[in-house]
Amino acid sequence: MARFSREKILSDFRQSILVSVWFMLLTFPIMVIRVNTVQKTVQWKWERMLMLGVGVFFLSYIWRYLMERKENRPKDEDKIPWNQRLLSEKKYFYPFISVVFAFSVFLPFFVSEYRVNVLITAMIYVVLGLGLNIVVGLAGLLDLGYVAFYAVGAYSYALLNLHYGINFWLALPIGALLGALFGIILGIPVLRLRGDYLAIVTLGFGEIIRLILENWGKFSKGPSGIANIPKPGIIGLEMNRSQSILFIYYLMIALVIFTIFVVERLQNSRLGRSWVALREDEIACQVMGIDRMRTKLAAFALGATWAGMMGVVFAAKTSFINPASFTFMESAMILSIVVLGGMGSILGVILGALVLILLPEELRAFSQYRMLIFGLSMVLMMVFRPQGIISNVRRSYEYHEPAAAEGD
Amino acid sequence: MAGEESMAEKVLDIRSMTMTFGGLKALQEVDLSVRQGEIVGLIGPNGAGKTTFFNCLTGVYPPDSGDILLIPPDKKAIRLNGLKPNKITEKGMARTFQNIRLFQNMTALENIMVGRHCRTRAGVLGAILKGPHTRSEEKEIVSISYTLLHNVGLGQFVNEQAKNLPYGAQRRLEIARALATDPFLLLLDEPAAGMNPQETERLMDLIQTIRKSGVSILIIEHDMRLIMRISDRIVVLDHGVKIAEGIPEEIRKNEMVINAYLGTDEGAA
Ligand SMILES: Nc1ncnc2c1ncn2[C@@H]1O[C@H](COP(=O)(O)OP(=O)(O)OP(=O)(O)O)[C@@H](O)[C@H]1O
Ligand SMILES: [Mg+2]
């Protein structure tokens, strides 16, 4: 009843007016003032301010409604979440996965080449997200320099090919191994730190790798980058441009499946449990007999492996790389995928990658507002669904208890 | 119960352990030993240094000085000083925490499974390839963990997240998790804190059962009734100093202990 009381309606109204006035003032310079540099005049677009005010006024009502609903939501934690049922019950899982698989196999025949390229990028990010998910989602180590390992992979293919003519197929495992190696090398000094400190230092390391690539011209060809990196091929098979794009597309499908398979097994293993335990409570984890450094290093190295591998694919796909492809923005993007999708959840990370990479492409019309929408959706997400699109569900174990076990 | 001086071998022998935090002497030259199959109570007023004592033993804090010897039954003594907590657990000493430190978002069973970590081997390749060895190891982890969960009376919570368990159940789960590491010496830090009388009663039964299975126990507890009934021997700490040691009847009558608890000693302002 309280919801419709007179005072409530009045105070809601007052608050919404306040919010909309506030927004109008805040956006005044960018929305209303329009300087015409040619005629050297200033146009005042007051109607925009009015529209914004009205819009924000109504939006604030929606916001309030959502907030109230969030607070009053009954706790229905007994219900098995749909995503868990989808993945754990065979009668849902196999049809689901077959449909997804068939869909992705036939998709390239119905969309343009440009779209196929975008899909390849999306799948690269799926794998990157799954890799970073090991580090951030499972082991709880906030790594802001993940892109460094991506760069290591990309440059190892580009340089090995340039100097030694090593082909894509050989470079793929080498890139993965070098990623892991760098993960260990960078991990040893860095992983002694915790939380925020770790985040800052990994951020620094990521930038250092990029700066080295930019400035050590003799080694990496500096900012001008490396061009003409060959696309993957099969011996004795000539492929034209669109065929090789199609080839990379199917290769990425295979790599995504491979990644999901491996990551799923890691997650449900002895090692995976020790990562989660480490995330939950570092001291208790050590006291329970888990070597902290070793477990962290394993997470760091295994996460970096996927980045290294994807670096090779990226280099092959674009056939040109330079340090500008490996900025902090890239790390932030991958981290957003993990956080938005749902930390620790494989399905969540996949959805997160698809949403964050495909949606902006579909919304080209709004490309000016891309960062705005991105930031806004992140904030909304953190307020209303901090666990991500799909929250991580712990695995249930079935065990058939011995007959006479009822003790005390 | 082995009331009087039993002649069993020592499993833990601490000599003159000292620990300071800045200027605060949390432990001063404390000696303590636990014999095989014994339940030793460690008591003392708040801030006496009991938890610090556990933390020094288990490698969470490095003590300033003193020797910590762990003696596995029928084996040579191991000096624990300087070992990492996980190594110490591997040697056969496990503990619980006063402020419950479960892995909150893991299920009850998974919490115990983590405890099996130091007794199992599967690595990265094992996890990915999942060969027959890894499979059987994993199966064994589940069955041992399940049995332990059952033995502490939490069978119904298998797939429940630790944070959703009732308080008393969380304390029992911590004990099960510690037992999963196959210890021969178990350190319990206030296991009865926050429990009601029935739960405490059941806890005492559980501790006795654990002792009967061959695990020696060192227990910190404020519940005097419990500690007097269950311990073979009691050690009393006050302001980091060991002020008394003996069987429960002696401790009950000891002047210094009574004074420490009533707060009439000159040290406390
Ligand atoms: N990490 C620390 N840094 C500084 N001082 C500490 C630290 N840990 C404990 N102390 C101090 O050491 C003393 C002993 O603390 P401890 O926790 O061992 O007491 P306790 O006997 O377990 O008390 P309680 O019965 O309340 O659990 C206290 O004065 C405490 O403030
Ligand atoms: Mg204490």
XYZ file of C-alpha atoms and ligand atoms in Angstrom:
709
model
C 0.000 0.000 0.000
C 2.829 2.320 0.952
C 3.847 2.275 -2.629
C 0.934 4.426 -3.736
C 0.769 6.781 -0.808
C 0.552 10.502 -1.545
C 3.900 11.300 0.015
C 5.627 8.616 -1.963
C 4.239 9.871 -5.256
C 5.252 13.420 -4.414
C 8.743 12.517 -3.319
C 9.268 10.304 -6.355
C 8.156 13.145 -8.562
C 10.429 15.633 -6.862
C 13.372 13.279 -7.134
C 12.802 12.628 -10.816
C 12.546 16.332 -11.573
C 15.787 16.861 -9.693
C 17.553 14.115 -11.607
C 16.394 15.402 -14.959
C 17.424 18.991 -14.151
C 20.772 17.690 -13.028
C 21.242 15.785 -16.273
C 20.218 18.793 -18.320
C 22.841 20.947 -16.615
C 25.450 18.237 -16.905
C 24.988 17.700 -20.612
C 24.338 21.332 -21.430
C 27.712 21.995 -23.087
C 27.608 18.989 -25.374
C 23.919 18.853 -26.145
C 22.850 22.442 -26.469
C 25.775 24.546 -27.610
C 26.627 23.925 -31.206
C 29.493 26.010 -32.564
C 29.517 26.489 -36.273
C 33.206 26.986 -36.990
C 32.707 28.031 -40.582
C 30.263 30.832 -39.968
C 31.722 31.507 -36.541
C 28.320 31.451 -34.931
C 26.879 29.604 -31.997
C 23.607 27.757 -32.313
C 21.557 27.063 -29.260
C 19.629 23.810 -29.550
C 17.244 24.237 -26.684
C 14.804 21.643 -27.961
C 17.435 18.965 -27.351
C 17.685 19.972 -23.728
C 13.946 19.672 -23.373
C 13.945 16.217 -24.946
C 16.746 15.058 -22.722
C 14.982 16.400 -19.657
C 11.751 14.596 -20.475
C 13.622 11.417 -21.363
C 15.619 11.346 -18.156
C 12.503 12.106 -16.161
C 10.796 8.959 -17.410
C 13.956 6.875 -17.264
C 14.384 7.746 -13.612
C 10.974 6.189 -12.945
C 12.034 2.991 -14.663
C 15.285 3.013 -12.717
C 13.443 3.409 -9.442
C 11.048 0.629 -10.311
C 13.939 -1.730 -11.109
C 15.720 -0.820 -7.900
C 12.633 -1.501 -5.847
C 12.050 -4.782 -7.581
C 15.642 -5.763 -6.957
C 15.292 -5.062 -3.256
C 11.959 -6.806 -2.815
C 12.744 -9.833 -4.885
C 11.982 -13.024 -2.984
C 14.918 -15.317 -2.542
C 14.274 -18.230 -4.835
C 17.594 -19.930 -4.492
C 16.226 -23.440 -4.388
C 15.277 -23.317 -8.028
C 17.847 -24.867 -10.319
C 18.980 -22.141 -12.718
C 18.097 -22.787 -16.353
C 21.678 -22.561 -17.502
C 22.716 -25.314 -15.155
C 19.894 -27.534 -16.350
C 20.830 -26.819 -19.921
C 24.392 -27.911 -19.364
C 24.041 -30.721 -16.898
C 20.970 -32.578 -18.138
C 21.762 -34.616 -21.190
C 18.322 -34.376 -22.726
C 18.727 -30.599 -23.014
C 22.444 -30.448 -23.563
C 22.891 -32.545 -26.708
C 20.070 -30.973 -28.743
C 21.232 -27.541 -27.636
C 24.834 -28.085 -28.609
C 23.916 -29.697 -31.955
C 21.722 -26.769 -32.912
C 24.427 -24.281 -31.977
C 27.015 -26.263 -33.882
C 24.908 -26.677 -37.030
C 24.000 -23.016 -36.910
C 27.600 -21.882 -36.723
C 28.738 -24.266 -39.463
C 26.160 -23.026 -41.981
C 26.146 -19.396 -40.940
C 28.940 -18.215 -43.305
C 26.852 -19.205 -46.330
C 24.112 -16.782 -45.394
C 26.065 -13.708 -44.379
C 28.544 -11.409 -46.049
C 32.282 -11.873 -45.943
C 32.540 -8.847 -43.729
C 30.224 -10.451 -41.205
C 32.254 -13.658 -41.288
C 35.287 -11.602 -40.419
C 33.460 -10.074 -37.485
C 32.414 -13.520 -36.331
C 36.026 -14.673 -36.435
C 36.974 -11.723 -34.249
C 34.162 -12.606 -31.877
C 35.403 -16.175 -31.597
C 38.943 -14.974 -30.955
C 37.534 -12.986 -28.065
C 35.576 -15.994 -26.851
C 38.834 -17.902 -26.492
C 40.637 -14.915 -24.971
C 37.772 -14.498 -22.517
C 37.872 -18.164 -21.569
C 41.617 -17.899 -21.048
C 41.402 -14.820 -18.879
C 38.514 -16.430 -17.050
C 40.947 -18.993 -15.670
C 43.054 -16.220 -14.181
C 40.383 -13.762 -13.064
C 37.213 -15.814 -12.753
C 38.582 -18.992 -11.231
C 41.811 -18.058 -9.480
C 40.663 -14.532 -8.615
C 43.860 -12.852 -9.807
C 43.030 -9.486 -11.335
C 45.252 -9.391 -14.416
C 45.074 -6.117 -16.322
C 47.941 -6.915 -18.641
C 46.537 -9.968 -20.338
C 46.980 -8.426 -23.760
C 50.750 -8.766 -23.345
C 50.477 -12.509 -23.927
C 48.264 -11.893 -26.951
C 51.046 -9.702 -28.317
C 53.637 -12.362 -27.541
C 51.690 -14.867 -29.623
C 51.115 -12.487 -32.515
C 54.733 -11.367 -32.670
C 56.116 -14.845 -32.306
C 54.265 -15.935 -35.446
C 55.093 -12.744 -37.345
C 58.785 -12.800 -36.461
C 59.354 -16.528 -36.745
C 57.703 -16.431 -40.128
C 59.674 -13.403 -41.225
C 63.060 -14.764 -40.207
C 62.682 -18.506 -40.415
C 59.652 -18.992 -42.616
C 57.873 -20.984 -39.970
C 54.309 -21.706 -41.040
C 51.068 -21.123 -39.208
C 50.547 -24.672 -38.001
C 53.909 -24.820 -36.325
C 53.532 -21.298 -34.983
C 50.223 -22.104 -33.298
C 51.678 -24.397 -30.602
C 54.854 -22.312 -30.394
C 52.770 -19.193 -29.744
C 50.818 -21.040 -27.071
C 54.017 -22.277 -25.424
C 55.654 -18.863 -25.546
C 52.495 -17.400 -24.010
C 52.743 -19.894 -21.166
C 56.458 -19.228 -20.770
C 55.904 -15.482 -20.552
C 53.079 -16.147 -18.123
C 55.537 -17.909 -15.854
C 58.316 -15.369 -16.316
C 56.034 -12.427 -15.585
C 54.148 -14.366 -12.954
C 57.036 -15.202 -10.664
C 57.775 -11.640 -9.540
C 54.211 -10.377 -9.832
C 52.174 -13.061 -8.135
C 53.558 -12.333 -4.695
C 51.303 -9.317 -4.724
C 47.624 -9.365 -3.970
C 44.456 -7.676 -5.169
C 44.873 -4.089 -6.270
C 48.647 -4.243 -6.237
C 48.609 -7.200 -8.567
C 46.225 -5.357 -10.885
C 48.487 -2.320 -11.080
C 51.673 -4.280 -11.642
C 50.165 -6.487 -14.346
C 48.858 -3.334 -15.999
C 52.417 -2.031 -15.955
C 53.846 -5.216 -17.393
C 51.318 -5.182 -20.196
C 52.360 -1.671 -21.127
C 56.053 -2.525 -20.856
C 55.711 -5.310 -23.396
C 53.916 -2.945 -25.775
C 56.538 -0.229 -25.285
C 59.335 -2.682 -25.957
C 57.647 -3.708 -29.194
C 57.213 -0.084 -30.110
C 60.757 1.031 -29.358
C 62.984 -1.930 -30.061
C 62.821 -1.325 -33.781
C 65.531 -3.789 -34.732
C 63.648 -6.632 -33.157
C 60.018 -5.831 -33.827
C 60.105 -3.223 -36.598
C 58.680 -0.675 -34.185
C 55.395 1.181 -34.657
C 55.295 0.505 -38.369
C 54.637 -3.134 -37.613
C 55.031 -6.282 -39.643
C 53.054 -6.831 -42.837
C 52.399 -9.694 -45.220
C 51.962 -12.327 -42.582
C 50.702 -15.383 -44.448
C 47.259 -16.799 -43.772
C 46.986 -20.412 -42.721
C 46.875 -22.878 -45.543
C 46.932 -26.556 -46.285
C 49.852 -27.886 -48.283
C 49.005 -28.216 -51.950
C 45.811 -26.227 -51.650
C 45.661 -22.764 -53.146
C 43.102 -20.553 -51.471
C 41.825 -17.190 -52.537
C 40.981 -14.439 -50.085
C 37.418 -15.376 -49.274
C 38.225 -19.064 -49.099
C 40.953 -18.442 -46.584
C 38.607 -16.314 -44.488
C 36.189 -19.211 -44.512
C 39.038 -21.507 -43.557
C 39.991 -19.360 -40.567
C 36.338 -19.287 -39.568
C 36.149 -23.073 -39.364
C 39.531 -23.228 -37.714
C 38.232 -20.881 -35.034
C 35.151 -23.031 -34.491
C 37.468 -25.957 -33.890
C 39.663 -23.921 -31.558
C 36.655 -22.660 -29.607
C 35.417 -26.220 -29.119
C 38.904 -27.315 -28.113
C 39.170 -24.451 -25.629
C 35.788 -25.146 -24.069
C 36.698 -28.806 -23.746
C 40.032 -28.108 -22.044
C 38.794 -25.280 -19.829
C 35.812 -27.318 -18.692
C 38.065 -30.192 -17.706
C 40.509 -27.909 -15.933
C 37.686 -26.271 -14.032
C 36.390 -29.567 -12.694
C 39.753 -30.979 -11.769
C 41.894 -31.020 -8.683
C 43.732 -28.013 -10.072
C 40.514 -26.144 -10.845
C 39.251 -26.641 -7.320
C 42.491 -25.329 -5.898
C 42.116 -22.192 -8.042
C 38.677 -21.517 -6.700
C 39.835 -22.241 -3.164
C 42.663 -19.766 -3.658
C 40.183 -17.153 -4.826
C 37.911 -17.785 -1.869
C 40.483 -17.695 0.923
C 44.193 -17.588 0.351
C 45.253 -18.445 3.880
C 42.802 -21.275 4.389
C 43.826 -22.597 1.005
C 47.492 -22.750 1.990
C 46.708 -24.247 5.344
C 44.742 -26.969 3.558
C 47.939 -28.036 1.848
C 47.877 -26.141 -1.435
C 51.064 -24.527 -2.704
C 49.997 -20.943 -3.310
C 52.708 -19.884 -5.759
C 52.477 -23.010 -7.830
C 48.719 -22.824 -8.114
C 48.820 -19.158 -9.066
C 51.549 -19.740 -11.616
C 49.580 -22.582 -13.158
C 46.561 -20.296 -13.536
C 48.647 -17.480 -14.952
C 50.501 -19.704 -17.402
C 47.424 -21.597 -18.558
C 45.543 -18.348 -19.055
C 48.426 -16.922 -21.048
C 48.567 -20.026 -23.225
C 45.241 -19.185 -24.857
C 46.257 -15.574 -25.370
C 49.474 -16.721 -27.065
C 47.564 -19.069 -29.306
C 45.001 -16.434 -30.253
C 47.794 -13.987 -30.972
C 48.985 -16.318 -33.720
C 45.481 -16.571 -35.190
C 45.060 -12.812 -34.983
C 48.323 -12.195 -36.828
C 47.325 -14.677 -39.500
C 43.845 -13.224 -39.852
C 44.834 -9.575 -40.222
C 48.172 -10.373 -41.923
C 49.489 -7.167 -40.413
C 50.306 -6.389 -36.795
C 51.772 -3.458 -34.958
C 51.994 -2.542 -31.272
C 48.874 -0.379 -31.503
C 46.765 -3.545 -31.604
C 47.858 -4.445 -28.092
C 46.932 -1.475 -25.931
C 45.382 -1.511 -22.500
C 41.965 -1.038 -24.141
C 42.279 -4.578 -25.401
C 42.915 -5.964 -21.907
C 40.006 -3.921 -20.620
C 37.776 -5.333 -23.338
C 38.655 -8.932 -22.504
C 38.208 -8.267 -18.816
C 34.809 -6.725 -19.520
C 33.829 -9.868 -21.389
C 34.665 -11.965 -18.370
C 32.971 -9.678 -15.881
C 29.899 -8.996 -18.002
C 29.477 -12.623 -18.973
C 29.849 -13.951 -15.469
C 33.095 -14.715 -13.716
C 33.924 -18.374 -13.674
C 31.093 -19.391 -15.972
C 32.071 -20.766 -19.387
C 28.683 -20.169 -20.985
C 28.599 -16.688 -19.496
C 31.977 -15.738 -20.917
C 30.971 -16.980 -24.374
C 27.788 -14.917 -24.281
C 29.729 -11.946 -22.941
C 32.169 -12.096 -25.854
C 29.396 -12.397 -28.422
C 27.460 -9.512 -26.913
C 30.426 -7.188 -26.573
C 31.918 -7.877 -29.991
C 28.868 -8.472 -32.165
C 26.508 -5.894 -30.734
C 28.730 -2.866 -31.436
C 29.055 -4.096 -35.027
C 25.293 -4.306 -35.386
C 24.917 -0.887 -33.830
C 27.253 0.847 -36.252
C 24.711 3.640 -36.551
C 25.393 4.596 -32.978
C 29.133 4.204 -33.253
C 29.741 7.688 -31.852
C 28.047 6.642 -28.658
C 29.799 3.304 -28.463
C 31.892 4.051 -25.413
C 28.941 5.765 -23.766
C 26.692 2.733 -24.244
C 29.502 0.446 -23.197
C 30.126 2.336 -19.966
C 26.445 2.711 -19.223
C 25.720 -0.976 -19.683
C 28.660 -1.862 -17.465
C 27.346 0.380 -14.702
C 23.821 -1.010 -15.062
C 25.200 -4.520 -15.002
C 27.162 -3.915 -11.814
C 24.106 -2.440 -10.120
C 21.525 -5.005 -11.171
C 23.430 -8.157 -11.903
C 26.898 -8.108 -10.380
C 27.314 -11.837 -10.933
C 27.243 -11.324 -14.722
C 24.794 -12.467 -17.391
C 25.146 -16.042 -16.247
C 26.306 -16.672 -12.756
C 28.733 -19.408 -12.007
C 27.094 -22.502 -10.599
C 29.090 -24.967 -8.588
C 29.092 -28.477 -9.853
C 26.922 -31.006 -8.057
C 28.408 -34.355 -7.293
C 26.351 -37.479 -7.249
C 27.444 -40.101 -4.876
C 25.751 -43.310 -3.946
C 26.212 -43.586 -0.261
C 27.216 -46.859 1.255
C 24.264 -48.812 2.632
C 24.863 -48.408 6.368
C 26.273 -44.921 6.600
C 23.823 -43.255 8.998
C 26.244 -42.769 11.873
C 25.484 -39.944 14.264
C 40.513 -42.090 29.153
C 44.237 -41.886 29.690
C 43.941 -39.639 32.700
C 47.339 -39.839 34.313
C 50.778 -39.403 32.752
C 50.664 -41.668 29.765
C 53.899 -42.891 28.338
C 52.864 -42.647 24.707
C 55.271 -41.059 22.260
C 55.110 -37.326 21.629
C 53.660 -36.186 18.319
C 54.228 -32.490 18.859
C 56.980 -30.888 20.869
C 57.348 -27.129 21.124
C 60.224 -25.627 22.998
C 60.370 -22.068 24.148
C 58.372 -20.443 21.366
C 58.319 -16.624 21.310
C 56.324 -14.364 19.046
C 56.083 -10.584 19.054
C 53.929 -8.167 17.089
C 55.864 -4.916 17.154
C 56.197 -4.254 20.880
C 53.533 -6.746 21.900
C 54.810 -10.039 23.226
C 52.064 -12.385 22.070
C 53.947 -15.517 23.153
C 56.839 -15.778 25.572
C 58.925 -18.924 25.699
C 55.985 -21.267 25.613
C 56.660 -25.009 25.885
C 53.997 -27.472 24.931
C 53.782 -31.064 23.844
C 51.077 -33.424 22.689
C 51.357 -37.181 23.030
C 49.930 -39.754 20.704
C 46.195 -40.222 21.178
C 45.958 -37.370 23.649
C 43.490 -34.488 23.767
C 45.244 -31.396 25.063
C 43.236 -28.303 25.924
C 44.713 -24.847 25.428
C 42.870 -22.187 27.395
C 43.344 -18.630 28.535
C 41.526 -15.294 28.651
C 40.856 -13.275 25.471
C 44.038 -12.067 23.848
C 46.186 -14.577 25.736
C 47.870 -15.658 22.514
C 46.145 -18.969 21.824
C 45.291 -18.326 18.196
C 48.713 -16.811 17.655
C 50.154 -20.041 19.009
C 48.256 -21.997 16.322
C 49.292 -19.542 13.640
C 52.957 -19.978 14.551
C 52.619 -23.753 14.565
C 50.976 -23.933 11.172
C 53.356 -21.554 9.436
C 50.887 -18.681 9.038
C 53.231 -16.479 11.128
C 56.934 -17.169 11.589
C 57.770 -17.314 15.308
C 60.699 -15.159 16.520
C 62.366 -18.085 18.189
C 61.774 -21.561 19.496
C 61.695 -25.037 18.047
C 58.623 -26.718 16.665
C 58.990 -30.447 16.248
C 56.367 -32.643 14.663
C 56.896 -36.343 15.157
C 54.869 -38.618 12.887
C 54.149 -41.938 14.653
C 57.094 -44.299 14.197
C 59.053 -41.773 12.196
C 61.769 -39.221 12.747
C 60.963 -35.776 14.112
C 60.499 -32.957 11.588
C 61.448 -29.391 12.437
C 58.597 -27.202 11.205
C 60.278 -23.816 11.596
C 60.393 -21.982 8.294
C 58.233 -24.454 6.406
C 55.329 -23.103 4.372
C 51.809 -23.803 5.679
C 51.074 -26.265 2.888
C 54.240 -28.248 3.626
C 53.326 -28.421 7.287
C 49.889 -29.744 6.450
C 51.504 -32.334 4.211
C 53.541 -33.526 7.172
C 50.334 -34.438 8.984
C 49.082 -31.524 11.066
C 45.778 -29.873 10.181
C 43.760 -27.093 11.760
C 40.480 -25.234 11.851
C 40.006 -21.499 12.291
C 38.400 -19.497 15.074
C 36.719 -17.179 12.568
C 35.398 -19.754 10.123
C 37.416 -19.739 6.917
C 35.541 -22.035 4.598
C 35.563 -21.581 0.841
C 32.215 -19.829 0.940
C 31.136 -20.208 -2.655
C 32.166 -23.827 -2.983
C 29.845 -26.622 -1.993
C 30.269 -28.508 1.255
C 31.638 -31.523 -0.582
C 34.052 -29.428 -2.643
C 35.404 -27.850 0.536
C 36.398 -31.268 1.758
C 37.682 -32.278 -1.666
C 40.093 -29.344 -1.531
C 41.407 -30.853 1.687
C 42.394 -33.978 -0.275
C 44.667 -31.866 -2.450
C 47.892 -32.649 -0.658
C 47.243 -36.393 -0.769
C 46.590 -36.548 -4.506
C 48.720 -35.920 -7.548
C 46.835 -35.145 -10.772
C 48.352 -32.149 -12.547
C 47.553 -30.071 -15.614
C 47.946 -32.896 -18.104
C 46.026 -35.285 -15.904
C 43.177 -32.799 -15.730
C 43.030 -32.317 -19.492
C 43.589 -35.902 -20.615
C 41.624 -37.421 -17.736
C 43.249 -40.799 -18.056
C 42.288 -43.839 -15.991
C 44.616 -42.829 -13.172
C 43.121 -39.363 -12.850
C 39.615 -40.763 -13.065
C 40.142 -43.238 -10.273
C 41.909 -40.634 -8.174
C 39.012 -38.246 -8.675
C 36.531 -40.962 -7.772
C 38.470 -41.690 -4.625
C 38.523 -38.004 -3.677
C 34.742 -37.850 -3.989
C 34.135 -41.027 -2.016
C 36.526 -40.142 0.805
C 35.121 -36.620 1.011
C 31.586 -37.905 1.017
C 32.344 -40.321 3.809
C 33.921 -37.556 5.870
C 30.952 -35.303 5.262
C 28.746 -38.081 6.471
C 30.862 -38.785 9.510
C 30.540 -35.224 10.741
C 26.784 -35.499 10.219
C 26.410 -33.183 7.241
C 25.354 -35.720 4.627
C 22.296 -33.703 3.660
C 24.370 -30.665 2.654
C 26.522 -32.319 -0.063
C 25.877 -29.855 -2.868
C 24.952 -26.893 -0.708
C 27.257 -23.876 -0.838
C 29.259 -23.497 2.365
C 27.941 -20.000 2.993
C 24.371 -21.301 3.123
C 25.080 -23.796 5.891
C 23.955 -23.115 9.443
C 26.692 -21.871 11.737
C 27.212 -25.083 13.664
C 27.355 -27.041 10.432
C 30.036 -24.708 9.100
C 32.200 -25.469 12.121
C 31.771 -29.192 11.547
C 32.544 -28.771 7.878
C 35.830 -27.108 8.805
C 36.695 -30.131 10.914
C 35.863 -32.491 8.052
C 37.958 -30.415 5.662
C 40.915 -30.581 8.040
C 40.487 -34.339 8.442
C 40.557 -34.749 4.675
C 44.270 -33.928 4.750
C 44.876 -37.183 6.699
C 46.408 -35.580 9.777
C 47.697 -37.416 12.806
C 47.428 -34.202 14.794
C 44.398 -31.930 14.627
C 44.327 -28.366 15.949
C 40.860 -27.021 16.742
C 40.431 -23.307 17.414
C 37.244 -22.753 19.423
C 35.162 -25.361 17.599
C 32.186 -24.869 19.933
C 31.976 -21.099 19.579
C 28.433 -20.088 18.701
C 26.990 -23.557 19.212
C 23.973 -24.332 21.376
C 24.247 -26.953 24.161
C 22.971 -29.834 22.005
C 25.359 -28.979 19.197
C 28.203 -28.753 21.694
C 27.279 -32.177 23.028
C 27.372 -33.649 19.524
C 30.663 -31.895 18.879
C 32.185 -33.565 21.936
C 31.101 -36.948 20.609
C 32.654 -36.101 17.273
C 35.961 -35.092 18.875
C 36.031 -38.323 20.856
C 35.371 -40.319 17.690
C 38.202 -38.536 15.910
C 40.553 -39.309 18.783
C 39.539 -42.936 18.713
C 40.435 -43.095 15.043
C 44.022 -42.361 16.091
C 44.260 -38.599 15.675
C 45.757 -36.579 18.521
C 44.048 -33.284 19.262
C 45.078 -29.874 20.518
C 41.993 -27.804 21.220
C 41.430 -24.157 22.117
C 38.070 -23.540 23.753
C 36.346 -21.041 25.990
C 33.591 -23.455 26.980
C 35.048 -24.636 30.314
C 32.575 -27.453 30.759
C 33.602 -28.897 27.416
C 37.325 -28.467 27.903
C 37.294 -29.933 31.426
C 35.350 -32.966 30.304
C 37.212 -33.708 27.145
C 40.882 -32.917 27.795
C 43.451 -35.311 29.171
C 45.668 -32.392 29.969
C 45.242 -28.624 29.919
C 47.712 -25.829 29.231
C 46.850 -22.302 30.341
C 48.161 -19.180 28.626
C 47.888 -15.644 29.945
C 49.421 -12.623 28.240
C 51.531 -14.945 26.137
C 52.981 -16.797 29.106
C 52.241 -20.368 30.089
C 50.984 -20.076 33.656
C 49.814 -23.613 34.337
C 49.689 -27.125 32.995
C 48.035 -30.243 34.340
C 45.037 -32.521 34.390
C 41.623 -30.805 34.509
C 41.182 -31.208 38.289
C 44.473 -29.478 38.993
C 43.714 -26.640 36.599
C 40.290 -26.106 38.140
C 41.851 -25.470 41.530
C 44.935 -23.573 40.376
C 45.140 -20.113 41.991
C 46.952 -18.469 39.110
C 44.413 -19.734 36.597
C 41.510 -18.481 38.660
C 43.189 -15.103 39.033
C 43.919 -14.879 35.312
C 40.292 -15.528 34.492
C 38.960 -13.169 37.118
C 41.385 -10.513 35.917
C 42.961 -9.830 39.321
C 46.559 -10.172 38.209
C 48.572 -6.968 38.425
C 49.486 -7.017 34.703
C 46.036 -6.185 33.410
C 45.199 -2.559 33.962
N 48.422 -10.112 13.151
C 48.531 -9.489 14.334
N 49.138 -8.293 14.412
C 49.245 -7.653 15.582
N 48.795 -8.135 16.749
C 48.189 -9.321 16.746
C 48.023 -10.075 15.533
N 47.376 -11.218 15.822
C 47.154 -11.198 17.142
N 47.645 -10.076 17.707
C 47.610 -9.722 19.117
O 48.187 -10.773 19.831
C 47.496 -10.988 21.049
C 47.034 -12.420 21.119
O 45.987 -12.603 20.170
P 45.320 -14.017 19.927
O 44.377 -13.848 18.789
O 46.355 -15.027 19.796
O 44.489 -14.239 21.254
P 43.543 -15.438 21.658
O 44.112 -16.036 22.868
O 43.300 -16.304 20.512
O 42.230 -14.653 22.050
P 40.700 -15.084 21.834
O 40.347 -15.950 22.953
O 39.977 -13.774 21.879
O 40.619 -15.737 20.514
C 46.344 -9.998 21.083
O 46.734 -8.908 21.887
C 46.206 -9.583 19.648
O 45.744 -8.270 19.550
Mg 41.754 -16.899 19.392
